[in-house]
Tab-separated table of C-alpha atoms (C1' of nucleotides) in Angstrom:
chain	number	residue	atom	x	y	z
A	1	UNK	CA	-73.927	-17.987	31.244
A	2	UNK	CA	-72.676	-15.938	28.616
A	3	UNK	CA	-70.430	-16.925	25.373
A	4	UNK	CA	-68.337	-14.761	26.550
A	5	UNK	CA	-66.273	-16.272	28.517
A	6	UNK	CA	-62.464	-16.703	28.117
A	7	UNK	CA	-59.928	-18.871	28.388
A	8	UNK	CA	-58.871	-18.418	32.335
A	9	UNK	CA	-61.964	-18.828	33.534
A	10	UNK	CA	-63.332	-22.258	32.127
A	11	UNK	CA	-64.685	-25.040	33.934
A	12	UNK	CA	-62.466	-27.691	31.680
A	13	UNK	CA	-63.611	-31.499	31.910
A	14	UNK	CA	-61.373	-34.168	31.792
A	15	UNK	CA	-60.494	-34.201	28.169
A	16	UNK	CA	-60.621	-30.310	28.516
A	17	UNK	CA	-57.207	-30.736	31.153
A	18	UNK	CA	-56.048	-33.275	28.439
A	19	UNK	CA	-56.209	-31.438	25.786
A	20	UNK	CA	-54.827	-28.712	27.503
A	21	UNK	CA	-51.817	-30.904	29.382
A	22	UNK	CA	-51.290	-32.115	25.290
A	23	UNK	CA	-50.570	-28.691	24.170
A	24	UNK	CA	-48.728	-27.439	26.978
A	25	UNK	CA	-46.404	-30.846	27.198
A	26	UNK	CA	-46.380	-30.310	23.055
A	27	UNK	CA	-45.346	-26.738	23.130
A	28	UNK	CA	-42.641	-26.547	25.334
A	29	UNK	CA	-40.601	-29.654	23.147
A	30	UNK	CA	-40.936	-27.495	20.288
A	31	UNK	CA	-40.064	-24.020	22.282
A	32	UNK	CA	-37.467	-25.617	22.713
A	33	UNK	CA	-35.873	-26.970	19.969
A	34	UNK	CA	-36.480	-24.124	18.288
A	35	UNK	CA	-37.013	-21.144	19.742
A	36	UNK	CA	-40.427	-19.694	20.624
A	37	UNK	CA	-40.921	-16.973	17.829
A	38	UNK	CA	-39.993	-19.390	15.016
A	39	UNK	CA	-42.967	-22.753	16.360
A	40	UNK	CA	-46.205	-21.304	14.350
A	41	UNK	CA	-49.093	-22.168	16.836
A	42	UNK	CA	-50.161	-24.077	12.925
A	43	UNK	CA	-46.703	-25.888	14.262
A	44	UNK	CA	-47.896	-26.682	17.857
A	45	UNK	CA	-51.731	-27.439	16.536
A	46	UNK	CA	-50.687	-29.355	13.803
A	47	UNK	CA	-48.457	-31.465	15.846
A	48	UNK	CA	-50.995	-32.917	18.397
A	49	UNK	CA	-53.848	-33.171	15.265
A	50	UNK	CA	-56.541	-30.527	16.136
A	51	UNK	CA	-57.190	-27.718	14.417
A	52	UNK	CA	-57.199	-23.946	15.479
A	53	UNK	CA	-59.503	-22.902	16.863
A	54	UNK	CA	-58.694	-25.070	20.060
A	55	UNK	CA	-56.316	-22.884	20.719
A	56	UNK	CA	-57.382	-19.905	21.849
A	57	UNK	CA	-60.479	-22.203	23.276
A	58	UNK	CA	-57.543	-22.851	25.722
A	59	UNK	CA	-55.172	-20.159	25.599
A	60	UNK	CA	-56.452	-16.471	24.631
A	61	UNK	CA	-53.353	-16.047	23.421
A	62	UNK	CA	-48.824	-18.252	22.429
A	63	UNK	CA	-47.671	-15.227	24.995
A	64	UNK	CA	-50.501	-16.836	27.793
A	65	UNK	CA	-49.390	-19.961	26.622
A	66	UNK	CA	-45.675	-19.492	27.849
A	67	UNK	CA	-46.806	-17.947	30.681
A	68	UNK	CA	-48.843	-20.284	31.481
A	69	UNK	CA	-46.193	-22.524	30.492
A	70	UNK	CA	-43.194	-21.101	32.870
A	71	UNK	CA	-45.115	-20.338	35.950
A	72	UNK	CA	-46.479	-24.271	36.090
A	73	UNK	CA	-43.029	-24.952	36.429
A	74	UNK	CA	-41.640	-23.613	38.668
A	75	UNK	CA	-44.026	-24.286	41.204
A	76	UNK	CA	-43.153	-27.877	40.985
A	77	UNK	CA	-39.510	-26.984	40.591
A	78	UNK	CA	-40.549	-25.287	44.581
A	79	UNK	CA	-42.254	-28.230	45.671
A	80	UNK	CA	-39.802	-30.401	44.907
A	81	UNK	CA	-37.230	-28.098	46.431
A	82	UNK	CA	-40.101	-28.284	49.625
A	83	UNK	CA	-40.853	-32.479	49.541
A	84	UNK	CA	-36.177	-32.617	49.706
A	85	UNK	CA	-35.776	-30.359	52.631
A	86	UNK	CA	-38.759	-31.639	54.290
A	87	UNK	CA	-36.941	-33.147	57.504
A	88	UNK	CA	-34.175	-31.248	57.973
A	89	UNK	CA	-33.442	-28.962	60.874
A	90	UNK	CA	-29.427	-27.341	60.824
A	91	UNK	CA	-29.754	-24.853	57.962
A	92	UNK	CA	-26.936	-25.534	56.170
A	93	UNK	CA	-28.645	-29.796	55.105
A	94	UNK	CA	-31.647	-27.045	54.086
A	95	UNK	CA	-28.473	-25.801	51.567
A	96	UNK	CA	-27.186	-28.643	50.258
A	97	UNK	CA	-30.983	-30.075	50.522
A	98	UNK	CA	-31.730	-27.252	48.025
A	99	UNK	CA	-29.010	-27.257	45.313
A	100	UNK	CA	-28.878	-30.828	45.512
A	101	UNK	CA	-33.335	-30.986	44.742
A	102	UNK	CA	-32.556	-27.463	42.376
A	103	UNK	CA	-29.920	-29.083	40.102
A	104	UNK	CA	-31.952	-33.163	40.064
A	105	UNK	CA	-34.943	-30.907	38.629
A	106	UNK	CA	-32.963	-28.485	36.387
A	107	UNK	CA	-31.176	-32.283	34.229
A	108	UNK	CA	-34.884	-33.774	34.273
A	109	UNK	CA	-36.410	-30.935	32.319
A	110	UNK	CA	-33.941	-29.257	29.849
A	111	UNK	CA	-36.876	-27.491	28.243
A	112	UNK	CA	-37.667	-25.477	30.434
A	113	UNK	CA	-34.195	-24.083	31.574
A	114	UNK	CA	-34.597	-23.204	27.786
A	115	UNK	CA	-37.820	-21.146	27.726
A	116	UNK	CA	-36.731	-19.155	30.364
A	117	UNK	CA	-32.886	-18.232	29.321
A	118	UNK	CA	-35.654	-17.694	26.635
A	119	UNK	CA	-38.302	-15.085	28.200
A	120	UNK	CA	-35.693	-13.311	29.933
A	121	UNK	CA	-35.604	-11.927	26.847
A	122	UNK	CA	-38.698	-9.877	26.692
A	123	UNK	CA	-40.374	-7.653	28.637
A	124	UNK	CA	-43.661	-9.618	28.444
A	125	UNK	CA	-41.855	-13.276	30.556
A	126	UNK	CA	-39.416	-10.812	32.187
A	127	UNK	CA	-41.612	-9.463	34.374
A	128	UNK	CA	-42.873	-13.222	35.470
A	129	UNK	CA	-39.299	-14.412	35.763
A	130	UNK	CA	-37.983	-11.152	38.353
A	131	UNK	CA	-40.909	-12.307	40.127
A	132	UNK	CA	-39.874	-15.832	39.584
A	133	UNK	CA	-36.202	-15.367	40.639
A	134	UNK	CA	-37.387	-12.804	43.454
A	135	UNK	CA	-39.018	-16.089	45.177
A	136	UNK	CA	-36.222	-18.551	44.854
A	137	UNK	CA	-33.472	-15.994	46.119
A	138	UNK	CA	-35.850	-15.788	48.853
A	139	UNK	CA	-36.076	-19.748	49.262
A	140	UNK	CA	-32.279	-20.661	49.590
A	141	UNK	CA	-31.567	-16.809	51.021
A	142	UNK	CA	-33.546	-17.462	54.287
A	143	UNK	CA	-31.123	-20.903	54.761
A	144	UNK	CA	-28.248	-19.002	54.975
A	145	UNK	CA	-29.573	-16.291	56.964
A	146	UNK	CA	-30.430	-18.678	59.375
A	147	UNK	CA	-27.359	-20.020	59.122
A	148	UNK	CA	-25.151	-16.846	60.027
A	149	UNK	CA	-28.125	-16.507	63.073
A	150	UNK	CA	-27.465	-19.569	63.992
A	151	UNK	CA	-23.272	-18.183	64.014
A	152	UNK	CA	-21.921	-21.750	61.474
A	153	UNK	CA	-21.289	-19.461	59.222
A	154	UNK	CA	-19.303	-15.311	59.180
A	155	UNK	CA	-21.632	-12.157	58.642
A	156	UNK	CA	-22.289	-10.918	55.001
A	157	UNK	CA	-25.169	-10.421	52.332
A	158	UNK	CA	-26.807	-13.857	52.256
A	159	UNK	CA	-29.211	-12.392	49.219
A	160	UNK	CA	-26.144	-11.612	47.268
A	161	UNK	CA	-24.437	-15.746	48.672
A	162	UNK	CA	-27.754	-16.938	47.656
A	163	UNK	CA	-27.309	-15.445	44.072
A	164	UNK	CA	-23.571	-17.050	43.617
A	165	UNK	CA	-25.833	-20.325	44.522
A	166	UNK	CA	-28.916	-20.486	42.281
A	167	UNK	CA	-25.754	-18.693	39.807
A	168	UNK	CA	-23.812	-21.830	40.563
A	169	UNK	CA	-26.477	-24.463	40.291
A	170	UNK	CA	-28.410	-22.548	36.558
A	171	UNK	CA	-24.969	-22.244	34.975
A	172	UNK	CA	-24.188	-25.891	35.331
A	173	UNK	CA	-27.908	-26.909	34.388
A	174	UNK	CA	-27.831	-24.722	31.505
A	175	UNK	CA	-24.302	-26.366	30.855
A	176	UNK	CA	-26.536	-29.327	30.443
A	177	UNK	CA	-29.335	-28.112	28.706
A	178	UNK	CA	-27.237	-26.499	26.394
A	179	UNK	CA	-24.362	-28.029	25.531
A	180	UNK	CA	-25.634	-31.869	25.780
A	181	UNK	CA	-22.823	-31.803	28.333
A	182	UNK	CA	-22.887	-34.854	30.651
A	183	UNK	CA	-24.568	-33.902	34.738
A	184	UNK	CA	-23.456	-36.336	36.721
A	185	UNK	CA	-22.855	-37.666	40.147
A	186	UNK	CA	-19.593	-36.633	40.294
A	187	UNK	CA	-20.356	-32.900	38.806
A	188	UNK	CA	-22.953	-32.159	40.857
A	189	UNK	CA	-21.187	-33.325	43.905
A	190	UNK	CA	-17.973	-30.731	42.784
A	191	UNK	CA	-20.427	-27.944	42.103
A	192	UNK	CA	-22.453	-28.728	46.270
A	193	UNK	CA	-19.522	-28.510	46.916
A	194	UNK	CA	-19.033	-25.075	46.040
A	195	UNK	CA	-21.541	-23.791	47.305
A	196	UNK	CA	-20.813	-24.816	49.933
A	197	UNK	CA	-17.201	-23.931	50.659
A	198	UNK	CA	-18.669	-20.499	49.228
A	199	UNK	CA	-21.341	-19.698	51.509
A	200	UNK	CA	-19.137	-21.803	55.234
A	201	UNK	CA	-16.060	-20.662	53.579
A	202	UNK	CA	-14.319	-23.598	55.221
A	203	UNK	CA	-13.997	-27.163	53.439
A	204	UNK	CA	-13.882	-29.300	57.004
A	205	UNK	CA	-17.370	-29.799	55.820
A	206	UNK	CA	-17.764	-31.146	53.390
A	207	UNK	CA	-17.458	-35.339	52.574
A	208	UNK	CA	-14.659	-36.419	50.092
I	1	UNK	CA	-13.844	-7.066	-10.167
I	2	UNK	CA	-17.841	-8.456	-9.799
I	3	UNK	CA	-20.155	-6.496	-8.489
I	4	UNK	CA	-21.362	-9.529	-6.910
I	5	UNK	CA	-20.058	-9.252	-3.856
I	6	UNK	CA	-20.953	-10.494	-0.465
I	7	UNK	CA	-21.613	-8.293	2.814
I	8	UNK	CA	-18.673	-10.004	3.955
I	9	UNK	CA	-15.792	-9.813	2.567
I	10	UNK	CA	-16.090	-5.683	1.198
I	11	UNK	CA	-13.283	-3.035	1.238
I	12	UNK	CA	-15.096	-0.630	3.170
I	13	UNK	CA	-14.367	3.044	3.469
I	14	UNK	CA	-14.021	5.187	6.673
I	15	UNK	CA	-17.899	7.211	5.358
I	16	UNK	CA	-18.895	2.550	5.756
I	17	UNK	CA	-16.533	0.589	8.201
I	18	UNK	CA	-19.036	4.717	10.995
I	19	UNK	CA	-22.269	3.474	8.973
I	20	UNK	CA	-21.755	-0.247	10.179
I	21	UNK	CA	-20.622	0.494	13.709
I	22	UNK	CA	-23.668	2.889	13.734
I	23	UNK	CA	-26.497	-0.168	12.780
I	24	UNK	CA	-24.739	-2.809	15.529
I	25	UNK	CA	-24.568	-0.538	17.735
I	26	UNK	CA	-28.071	0.860	17.329
I	27	UNK	CA	-29.337	-2.751	16.851
I	28	UNK	CA	-28.112	-4.198	19.890
I	29	UNK	CA	-29.686	-1.511	22.416
I	30	UNK	CA	-32.345	-2.099	20.096
I	31	UNK	CA	-32.364	-6.207	20.317
I	32	UNK	CA	-31.754	-5.813	23.710
I	33	UNK	CA	-34.804	-3.424	24.529
I	34	UNK	CA	-37.256	-5.749	22.664
I	35	UNK	CA	-35.612	-8.904	21.637
I	36	UNK	CA	-34.378	-9.666	18.548
I	37	UNK	CA	-37.499	-10.843	16.757
I	38	UNK	CA	-39.586	-8.199	17.748
I	39	UNK	CA	-37.494	-5.174	16.392
I	40	UNK	CA	-37.480	-5.581	12.609
I	41	UNK	CA	-34.623	-4.307	10.771
I	42	UNK	CA	-36.834	-1.691	8.734
I	43	UNK	CA	-36.506	-0.847	12.465
I	44	UNK	CA	-32.943	-0.126	13.185
I	45	UNK	CA	-32.303	2.015	10.129
I	46	UNK	CA	-35.274	3.761	10.555
I	47	UNK	CA	-33.131	4.291	14.329
I	48	UNK	CA	-30.530	5.375	12.502
I	49	UNK	CA	-31.936	6.827	9.361
I	50	UNK	CA	-31.113	5.024	6.149
I	51	UNK	CA	-31.943	3.437	3.529
I	52	UNK	CA	-33.458	-0.524	3.541
I	53	UNK	CA	-30.645	-1.282	0.951
I	54	UNK	CA	-28.756	0.066	3.289
I	55	UNK	CA	-28.810	-3.091	5.907
I	56	UNK	CA	-28.121	-5.838	3.192
I	57	UNK	CA	-25.211	-3.563	1.337
I	58	UNK	CA	-23.197	-4.340	5.484
I	59	UNK	CA	-24.861	-7.969	6.502
I	60	UNK	CA	-26.077	-10.846	4.485
I	61	UNK	CA	-29.130	-10.854	6.522
I	62	UNK	CA	-30.911	-10.130	10.293
I	63	UNK	CA	-29.606	-13.883	12.225
I	64	UNK	CA	-26.071	-13.011	10.418
I	65	UNK	CA	-26.171	-8.441	12.805
I	66	UNK	CA	-26.386	-10.262	15.372
I	67	UNK	CA	-23.333	-13.420	15.188
I	68	UNK	CA	-21.642	-9.828	14.530
I	69	UNK	CA	-22.420	-8.209	17.644
I	70	UNK	CA	-21.823	-11.477	19.804
I	71	UNK	CA	-18.539	-12.283	17.624
I	72	UNK	CA	-16.971	-8.655	18.609
I	73	UNK	CA	-18.154	-9.328	22.283
I	74	UNK	CA	-16.689	-11.796	23.214
I	75	UNK	CA	-13.443	-10.710	21.092
I	76	UNK	CA	-13.177	-7.076	23.028
I	77	UNK	CA	-14.478	-9.036	27.089
I	78	UNK	CA	-11.212	-11.644	26.248
I	79	UNK	CA	-9.525	-8.928	25.624
I	80	UNK	CA	-10.405	-6.681	28.165
I	81	UNK	CA	-9.232	-9.870	30.478
I	82	UNK	CA	-6.286	-10.264	29.193
I	83	UNK	CA	-5.188	-6.333	29.909
I	84	UNK	CA	-6.773	-7.551	33.607
I	85	UNK	CA	-4.615	-10.112	34.337
I	86	UNK	CA	-0.931	-9.198	32.131
I	87	UNK	CA	1.893	-8.862	34.557
I	88	UNK	CA	0.409	-10.519	37.504
I	89	UNK	CA	2.533	-13.843	37.973
I	90	UNK	CA	0.289	-16.622	40.601
I	91	UNK	CA	-2.938	-18.827	39.911
I	92	UNK	CA	-4.491	-18.337	41.397
I	93	UNK	CA	-4.217	-13.950	41.646
I	94	UNK	CA	-4.907	-14.771	37.803
I	95	UNK	CA	-7.914	-16.206	38.174
I	96	UNK	CA	-9.552	-13.010	40.466
I	97	UNK	CA	-8.429	-9.866	38.241
I	98	UNK	CA	-10.420	-12.863	35.344
I	99	UNK	CA	-13.529	-12.694	37.614
I	100	UNK	CA	-13.097	-9.216	38.233
I	101	UNK	CA	-12.514	-8.018	35.072
I	102	UNK	CA	-15.092	-9.994	33.863
I	103	UNK	CA	-17.304	-8.892	36.043
I	104	UNK	CA	-16.117	-4.882	35.232
I	105	UNK	CA	-16.357	-6.049	31.547
I	106	UNK	CA	-20.293	-7.578	32.358
I	107	UNK	CA	-21.496	-4.020	34.267
I	108	UNK	CA	-20.450	-1.610	31.277
I	109	UNK	CA	-21.638	-3.565	28.845
I	110	UNK	CA	-25.772	-5.299	30.118
I	111	UNK	CA	-27.048	-5.494	26.720
I	112	UNK	CA	-24.731	-7.482	25.730
I	113	UNK	CA	-25.644	-10.172	28.276
I	114	UNK	CA	-29.184	-9.983	27.112
I	115	UNK	CA	-28.104	-10.807	23.891
I	116	UNK	CA	-26.309	-13.794	25.077
I	117	UNK	CA	-29.236	-14.872	26.632
I	118	UNK	CA	-31.088	-15.277	23.566
I	119	UNK	CA	-28.709	-15.962	21.365
I	120	UNK	CA	-28.894	-19.979	23.487
I	121	UNK	CA	-31.679	-20.320	22.705
I	122	UNK	CA	-31.403	-20.378	19.065
I	123	UNK	CA	-29.771	-23.189	17.458
I	124	UNK	CA	-28.097	-21.303	14.281
I	125	UNK	CA	-26.626	-18.603	17.548
I	126	UNK	CA	-26.342	-21.680	19.820
I	127	UNK	CA	-23.335	-23.753	17.878
I	128	UNK	CA	-21.437	-19.650	18.250
I	129	UNK	CA	-22.490	-19.889	22.076
I	130	UNK	CA	-20.811	-23.284	22.389
I	131	UNK	CA	-18.325	-21.898	21.105
I	132	UNK	CA	-17.314	-18.852	22.921
I	133	UNK	CA	-17.951	-20.480	25.694
I	134	UNK	CA	-15.462	-23.207	25.122
I	135	UNK	CA	-13.002	-21.290	24.899
I	136	UNK	CA	-14.122	-18.319	28.167
I	137	UNK	CA	-14.639	-21.872	30.461
I	138	UNK	CA	-10.090	-23.035	29.080
I	139	UNK	CA	-9.002	-19.670	30.280
I	140	UNK	CA	-10.495	-20.022	33.630
I	141	UNK	CA	-9.833	-23.686	33.568
I	142	UNK	CA	-6.332	-22.980	32.671
I	143	UNK	CA	-5.356	-20.789	36.151
I	144	UNK	CA	-7.205	-23.043	37.441
I	145	UNK	CA	-5.187	-26.502	36.442
I	146	UNK	CA	-1.825	-24.503	37.037
I	147	UNK	CA	-3.041	-23.528	40.703
I	148	UNK	CA	-3.974	-27.451	41.242
I	149	UNK	CA	-0.569	-28.167	39.244
I	150	UNK	CA	1.706	-25.918	41.796
I	151	UNK	CA	-0.269	-27.543	44.664
I	152	UNK	CA	-2.133	-24.350	46.033
I	153	UNK	CA	-5.407	-26.103	46.131
I	154	UNK	CA	-6.248	-29.811	45.985
I	155	UNK	CA	-6.395	-31.737	42.696
I	156	UNK	CA	-10.279	-32.192	41.351
I	157	UNK	CA	-12.296	-31.645	37.704
I	158	UNK	CA	-10.874	-27.633	37.058
I	159	UNK	CA	-13.019	-27.972	34.241
I	160	UNK	CA	-16.553	-28.198	36.446
I	161	UNK	CA	-15.086	-25.614	38.826
I	162	UNK	CA	-14.429	-22.646	36.508
I	163	UNK	CA	-17.411	-23.385	35.060
I	164	UNK	CA	-18.468	-22.920	38.257
I	165	UNK	CA	-17.420	-19.645	38.919
I	166	UNK	CA	-18.266	-18.588	35.248
I	167	UNK	CA	-22.037	-18.730	36.136
I	168	UNK	CA	-20.521	-17.147	39.620
I	169	UNK	CA	-19.842	-14.043	37.920
I	170	UNK	CA	-22.838	-14.240	34.762
I	171	UNK	CA	-25.307	-14.478	36.617
I	172	UNK	CA	-24.626	-11.761	38.828
I	173	UNK	CA	-24.058	-10.020	35.227
I	174	UNK	CA	-27.696	-11.155	34.356
I	175	UNK	CA	-29.947	-9.916	37.193
I	176	UNK	CA	-27.747	-6.702	37.183
I	177	UNK	CA	-28.179	-6.534	33.140
I	178	UNK	CA	-32.140	-7.963	33.792
I	179	UNK	CA	-33.462	-6.734	37.263
I	180	UNK	CA	-31.990	-3.992	36.980
I	181	UNK	CA	-30.864	-5.256	40.500
I	182	UNK	CA	-27.311	-3.015	42.048
I	183	UNK	CA	-23.774	-4.811	41.555
I	184	UNK	CA	-21.753	-2.465	43.672
I	185	UNK	CA	-17.700	-2.863	44.625
I	186	UNK	CA	-19.259	-5.021	47.574
I	187	UNK	CA	-21.780	-7.227	45.469
I	188	UNK	CA	-17.628	-7.500	43.329
I	189	UNK	CA	-16.562	-8.306	46.138
I	190	UNK	CA	-18.820	-11.059	47.901
I	191	UNK	CA	-18.931	-12.266	44.655
I	192	UNK	CA	-15.405	-12.749	43.758
I	193	UNK	CA	-14.520	-13.898	47.666
I	194	UNK	CA	-17.028	-16.853	47.163
I	195	UNK	CA	-15.674	-18.075	44.276
I	196	UNK	CA	-11.863	-17.475	45.072
I	197	UNK	CA	-13.909	-20.176	48.102
I	198	UNK	CA	-15.254	-22.153	46.149
I	199	UNK	CA	-12.045	-23.076	44.527
I	200	UNK	CA	-9.433	-22.543	47.162
I	201	UNK	CA	-11.646	-24.795	50.131
I	202	UNK	CA	-10.134	-21.767	51.976
I	203	UNK	CA	-10.822	-18.761	53.732
I	204	UNK	CA	-7.942	-17.899	55.067
I	205	UNK	CA	-5.891	-16.231	52.048
I	206	UNK	CA	-9.468	-13.959	52.013
I	207	UNK	CA	-9.276	-10.358	52.770
I	208	UNK	CA	-12.379	-9.093	55.573
F	1	DA	C1'	-13.323	15.267	-17.290
F	2	DG	C1'	-14.561	9.668	-17.187
F	3	DT	C1'	-14.124	5.784	-14.886
F	4	DT	C1'	-14.807	2.715	-11.521
F	5	DT	C1'	-15.764	2.079	-7.235
F	6	DT	C1'	-18.295	2.180	-3.159
F	7	DC	C1'	-22.359	3.673	-1.409
F	8	DT	C1'	-27.685	4.919	-1.179
F	9	DT	C1'	-33.153	5.123	-2.011
F	10	DG	C1'	-37.226	3.420	-1.406
F	11	DA	C1'	-41.162	0.677	-3.521
F	12	DC	C1'	-42.084	-3.431	-3.859
F	13	DT	C1'	-42.780	-8.882	-3.541
F	14	DG	C1'	-43.352	-13.395	-1.374
F	15	DA	C1'	-43.897	-15.422	2.531
F	16	DT	C1'	-45.659	-16.526	7.305
F	17	DC	C1'	-48.510	-15.715	10.603
F	18	DA	C1'	-50.994	-14.352	15.532
F	19	DG	C1'	-55.568	-14.669	15.984
F	20	DT	C1'	-60.657	-14.635	14.073
F	21	DC	C1'	-65.338	-16.820	13.769
F	22	DA	C1'	-69.923	-19.293	11.950
F	23	DA	C1'	-70.640	-22.830	11.715
F	24	DG	C1'	-71.554	-27.426	13.228
F	25	DA	C1'	-69.735	-32.273	16.234
F	26	DC	C1'	-70.344	-33.911	21.132
F	27	DA	C1'	-71.252	-34.751	26.393
F	28	DT	C1'	-74.487	-34.105	29.288
F	29	DC	C1'	-78.778	-33.613	32.132
F	30	DC	C1'	-83.164	-32.720	32.447
Z	1	DG	C1'	-85.723	-35.489	22.128
Z	2	DG	C1'	-84.468	-31.246	22.984
Z	3	DA	C1'	-81.516	-27.719	25.927
Z	4	DT	C1'	-76.997	-26.062	27.282
Z	5	DG	C1'	-72.920	-25.850	27.777
Z	6	DT	C1'	-67.896	-28.001	25.728
Z	7	DC	C1'	-65.642	-28.483	22.508
Z	8	DT	C1'	-63.342	-28.410	18.013
Z	9	DT	C1'	-62.931	-27.220	12.188
Z	10	DG	C1'	-60.708	-24.917	8.995
Z	11	DA	C1'	-61.114	-21.220	5.801
Z	12	DC	C1'	-60.026	-16.945	5.759
Z	13	DT	C1'	-58.104	-11.595	7.028
Z	14	DG	C1'	-55.515	-8.004	8.257
Z	15	DA	C1'	-51.076	-7.288	9.686
Z	16	DT	C1'	-46.164	-7.994	9.427
Z	17	DC	C1'	-41.568	-8.439	7.520
Z	18	DA	C1'	-37.019	-10.175	6.232
Z	19	DG	C1'	-34.508	-9.423	2.038
Z	20	DT	C1'	-34.577	-7.477	-3.692
Z	21	DC	C1'	-33.685	-4.707	-6.925
Z	22	DA	C1'	-33.299	-1.077	-10.247
Z	23	DA	C1'	-32.242	3.451	-10.403
Z	24	DG	C1'	-29.208	6.987	-9.072
Z	25	DA	C1'	-25.590	9.318	-5.216
Z	26	DA	C1'	-21.256	10.327	-3.757
Z	27	DA	C1'	-16.253	9.305	-3.249
Z	28	DA	C1'	-12.271	7.828	-4.929
Z	29	DC	C1'	-9.136	7.366	-8.374
Z	30	DT	C1'	-6.595	7.985	-13.525
DNA sequence: AGTTTTCTTGACTGATCAGTCAAGACATCC
DNA sequence: GGATGTCTTGACTGATCAGTCAAGAAAACT
């Protein structure tokens, strides 16, 4: 066909996919370490050891690259959550497993947490972030709503509660990603208890 | 004395202070709207209607300007919190009043919330953010510790709990600042209840 | 009125950087 | 071996931008 295909809809060979992954992986660490704007495209290609043209063969722009990184991350996070919840039935348990898997994932991907923080601050990325948050809040709110319907917790605004829950996990993730504070199991336990208490409004369910 | 004084230790006249304030105010809105890097110094001075030299008379660099904005904001936030708590005795009440004043302040300064998010993503600003967070978490943790000592709530890690509380307020503030979601009184009520339940582990104290 | 200090101007510099492109290498299939 | 499509190179362009500076205006002070 024509030679004017865009980087988005190219058919990549195995070698091509590897290159693309390498560029994304290296860019992720650089963006997280130095920031998005202070990281030049030339640094990324130098780091991977390729010419500049390679970058624009796989990505139509530096912005596009960041958007791709963020979208992949969201997909991965949700896949993890769904895997963690699979099998559970009780909505409160689903909520707890979701919180745990979010925290675990966040601890394993501190660079992404930093990128997400940046992405919220510029409109061209914030659009995507809003979409992503809506999805993630809905996931959490669904469990809370189910718990309300089942009479397990008193009625209330499920979305606001879901936002609060996400706030706790995100804040702890940020503290870990950015302040370098330790985020061990006991902290996760405290956070999970805090959230469940906040939602359930009763400490009897939570184990010591 | 010498003419080589730096912008930091200059003695400003009333007119000078006004100019400085005008530059900071305009820069704050621009940074929040477009982002820090995409906003050029020339845009700031054009917006205020002055020459470029004026900027470097008052600030030694663009980075310095942002740091000044952030420091002023932290000072103002804490002053508000202290004013809100003044008079209260009960540690749980102090905690509640602190949460409320943080949320109120955040709603009134969405631009600053955006700037703070960005500041966390680049090391030259993150240093200051870490310091600021430590201060703010300590403020909250102090009330929680006092409540523990008084036997009002069970023992636990006060700092982690304080972090969780700040996570809830910050997340709601961000949601308001960034997603443009409504943040009315009922949402604030839900958030305050969520936090108090999370900390106290009991819903009997909280009003309906 | 003279002097010092505060403040202002805006053209200019040096550097950086996102993105382009013409040319060619490599792989694959016929 | 030729043809086609995939991938790579790196010098180059055009634009932007943080920060400088020599010159002077406006106050403030004496």
